[in-house]
mmCIF file of C-alpha atoms in Angstrom:
data_model
loop_
_atom_site.group_PDB
_atom_site.id
_atom_site.type_symbol
_atom_site.label_atom_id
_atom_site.label_comp_id
_atom_site.label_asym_id
_atom_site.label_seq_id
_atom_site.Cartn_x
_atom_site.Cartn_y
_atom_site.Cartn_z
ATOM 1 C CA MET A 1 117.842 56.799 110.846
ATOM 2 C CA GLN A 2 117.466 60.372 109.420
ATOM 3 C CA LYS A 3 121.247 60.323 108.503
ATOM 4 C CA ILE A 4 120.628 57.168 106.401
ATOM 5 C CA LEU A 5 117.811 58.885 104.512
ATOM 6 C CA LYS A 6 119.886 61.978 103.977
ATOM 7 C CA PHE A 7 122.730 59.899 102.545
ATOM 8 C CA VAL A 8 120.381 58.168 100.185
ATOM 9 C CA GLU A 9 118.903 61.452 98.941
ATOM 10 C CA LYS A 10 122.287 63.174 98.405
ATOM 11 C CA SER A 11 124.379 60.308 97.018
ATOM 12 C CA LEU A 12 125.155 60.505 93.308
ATOM 13 C CA LEU A 13 125.680 56.791 93.033
ATOM 14 C CA VAL A 14 122.195 55.917 94.284
ATOM 15 C CA GLN A 15 119.895 55.230 91.397
ATOM 16 C CA ASP A 16 116.757 54.457 93.362
ATOM 17 C CA PHE A 17 115.501 53.581 96.881
ATOM 18 C CA LYS A 18 112.426 52.304 98.496
ATOM 19 C CA ILE A 19 111.316 52.749 102.100
ATOM 20 C CA HIS A 20 109.422 49.441 102.891
ATOM 21 C CA ASP A 21 108.768 50.492 106.457
ATOM 22 C CA PHE A 22 109.566 53.431 108.698
ATOM 23 C CA LYS A 23 108.207 53.792 112.144
ATOM 24 C CA THR A 24 109.107 56.083 115.074
ATOM 25 C CA GLY A 25 107.620 56.475 118.516
ATOM 26 C CA THR A 26 108.578 58.253 121.731
ATOM 27 C CA GLU A 27 110.882 55.393 122.676
ATOM 28 C CA PHE A 28 111.754 53.546 119.379
ATOM 29 C CA ALA A 29 112.675 53.821 115.734
ATOM 30 C CA TYR A 30 112.518 51.225 112.938
ATOM 31 C CA ILE A 31 113.485 51.393 109.369
ATOM 32 C CA LYS A 32 113.485 48.839 106.454
ATOM 33 C CA LEU A 33 114.979 50.301 103.242
ATOM 34 C CA GLU A 34 116.216 49.087 99.858
ATOM 35 C CA ILE A 35 118.748 51.017 97.982
ATOM 36 C CA LEU A 36 119.698 50.459 94.285
ATOM 37 C CA PHE A 37 123.043 51.828 93.308
ATOM 38 C CA LYS A 38 123.930 52.767 89.708
ATOM 39 C CA ASN A 39 126.117 49.782 89.198
ATOM 40 C CA SER A 40 123.015 47.579 90.003
ATOM 41 C CA SER A 41 124.200 46.428 93.412
ATOM 42 C CA LYS A 42 121.581 46.639 96.201
ATOM 43 C CA VAL A 43 121.595 47.329 100.008
ATOM 44 C CA TYR A 44 118.892 46.145 102.254
ATOM 45 C CA ILE A 45 118.825 47.969 105.546
ATOM 46 C CA ARG A 46 116.893 46.885 108.587
ATOM 47 C CA GLU A 47 117.402 48.567 111.889
ATOM 48 C CA PHE A 48 115.486 48.887 115.157
ATOM 49 C CA VAL A 49 116.503 51.095 117.994
ATOM 50 C CA ASN A 50 115.100 51.808 121.485
ATOM 51 C CA ALA A 51 116.498 52.772 124.843
ATOM 52 C CA THR A 52 117.849 49.377 125.627
ATOM 53 C CA GLN A 53 118.562 47.508 122.485
ATOM 54 C CA ARG A 54 119.598 47.960 118.832
ATOM 55 C CA LYS A 55 119.065 45.315 116.196
ATOM 56 C CA TYR A 56 120.408 45.696 112.613
ATOM 57 C CA SER A 57 121.169 44.043 109.328
ATOM 58 C CA PHE A 58 122.751 45.738 106.415
ATOM 59 C CA HIS A 59 122.926 43.407 103.382
ATOM 60 C CA TRP A 60 124.883 44.406 100.235
ATOM 61 C CA ILE A 61 124.267 42.207 97.138
ATOM 62 C CA VAL A 62 127.120 43.294 94.886
ATOM 63 C CA ASP A 63 126.386 40.657 92.161
ATOM 64 C CA THR A 64 125.905 36.841 91.873
ATOM 65 C CA ARG A 65 129.409 36.337 93.329
ATOM 66 C CA ILE A 66 129.446 38.588 96.269
ATOM 67 C CA GLU A 67 127.061 39.149 99.161
ATOM 68 C CA ILE A 68 128.024 41.065 102.365
ATOM 69 C CA ARG A 69 125.866 41.398 105.391
ATOM 70 C CA TRP A 70 126.577 43.255 108.686
ATOM 71 C CA ASP A 71 124.460 42.248 111.625
ATOM 72 C CA ASN A 72 124.334 41.771 115.279
ATOM 73 C CA SER A 73 122.333 38.513 115.612
ATOM 74 C CA PRO A 74 123.804 36.813 118.667
ATOM 75 C CA HIS A 75 124.809 33.579 117.011
ATOM 76 C CA HIS A 76 128.553 33.825 116.424
ATOM 77 C CA LYS A 77 129.956 33.936 120.057
ATOM 78 C CA SER A 78 133.495 32.995 118.968
ATOM 79 C CA ILE A 79 133.864 36.264 116.922
ATOM 80 C CA ARG A 80 135.987 38.847 118.767
ATOM 81 C CA THR A 81 133.488 41.643 118.040
ATOM 82 C CA TYR A 82 130.396 39.588 119.263
ATOM 83 C CA PRO A 83 127.576 40.095 118.582
ATOM 84 C CA HIS A 84 128.687 42.364 115.762
ATOM 85 C CA HIS A 85 129.955 40.484 112.672
ATOM 86 C CA ILE A 86 130.106 40.384 108.783
ATOM 87 C CA HIS A 87 129.117 37.667 106.466
ATOM 88 C CA VAL A 88 131.092 37.723 103.244
ATOM 89 C CA ASN A 89 129.522 35.038 101.208
ATOM 90 C CA GLN A 90 129.759 32.017 103.489
ATOM 91 C CA ASN A 91 132.526 33.367 105.704
ATOM 92 C CA ILE A 92 132.098 35.152 108.994
ATOM 93 C CA TYR A 93 134.401 37.964 110.152
ATOM 94 C CA PRO A 94 134.661 40.355 113.105
ATOM 95 C CA SER A 95 132.937 43.747 112.413
ATOM 96 C CA GLU A 96 134.476 46.869 113.577
ATOM 97 C CA CYS A 97 131.755 49.135 112.258
ATOM 98 C CA SER A 98 127.985 48.962 112.666
ATOM 99 C CA ASP A 99 127.270 52.544 111.607
ATOM 100 C CA PRO A 100 124.994 52.298 108.502
ATOM 101 C CA VAL A 101 126.059 55.658 107.116
ATOM 102 C CA LYS A 102 129.761 54.825 107.474
ATOM 103 C CA ILE A 103 129.021 51.529 105.749
ATOM 104 C CA LEU A 104 127.105 53.337 102.950
ATOM 105 C CA HIS A 105 129.922 55.818 102.412
ATOM 106 C CA TRP A 106 132.395 52.920 102.370
ATOM 107 C CA ILE A 107 130.232 51.186 99.606
ATOM 108 C CA GLU A 108 130.091 54.452 97.745
ATOM 109 C CA SER A 109 133.968 54.743 97.906
ATOM 110 C CA LEU A 110 134.379 51.311 96.522
ATOM 111 C CA LEU A 111 132.002 51.906 93.756
ATOM 112 C CA THR A 112 133.784 55.090 92.870
ATOM 113 C CA LYS A 113 137.097 53.214 92.667
ATOM 114 C CA SER A 114 135.971 50.320 90.437
ATOM 115 C CA GLU A 115 133.055 49.053 88.464
ATOM 116 C CA ASP A 116 134.166 45.323 88.832
ATOM 117 C CA LEU A 117 134.554 44.469 92.564
ATOM 118 C CA ALA A 118 136.288 41.088 93.215
ATOM 119 C CA PRO A 119 135.730 39.449 96.584
ATOM 120 C CA GLU A 120 139.328 39.681 97.563
ATOM 121 C CA ASP A 121 139.347 43.397 96.931
ATOM 122 C CA ILE A 122 136.296 43.856 99.112
ATOM 123 C CA LEU A 123 137.848 41.742 101.807
ATOM 124 C CA SER A 124 140.924 43.874 101.910
ATOM 125 C CA GLU A 125 138.882 47.022 101.990
ATOM 126 C CA ILE A 126 136.652 45.791 104.906
ATOM 127 C CA GLN A 127 139.653 45.971 107.135
ATOM 128 C CA LYS A 128 139.698 49.741 106.628
ATOM 129 C CA LEU A 129 136.031 50.082 107.750
ATOM 130 C CA ARG A 130 136.003 51.142 111.373
#
């Protein structure tokens, strides 16, 4: 979770961020964070980790047309990467990546390439995220 905070502090594309909750103990860590990028897109990160489990949700709201969420809620058993999956608007896809820092770098690279992100562009780029 420290890596997430380091990314946010160093990224030139992050306009602002809010830590809504951050707890650590001897056997667990939890973070709830909101990131505002300079293009006005937002990422909401929620992650809980202990010795036996990890629960996460990384929700990127690009604009009114595009929302992407990576999570591991165990409700899409038919997905090849179960329980890890991606929601792109109303569609569900396998997720090869659940590392929040890799996802944030991926978002940053997309934002560097283009101001206007179309759903089909993002879908083709998701395949590269592993």
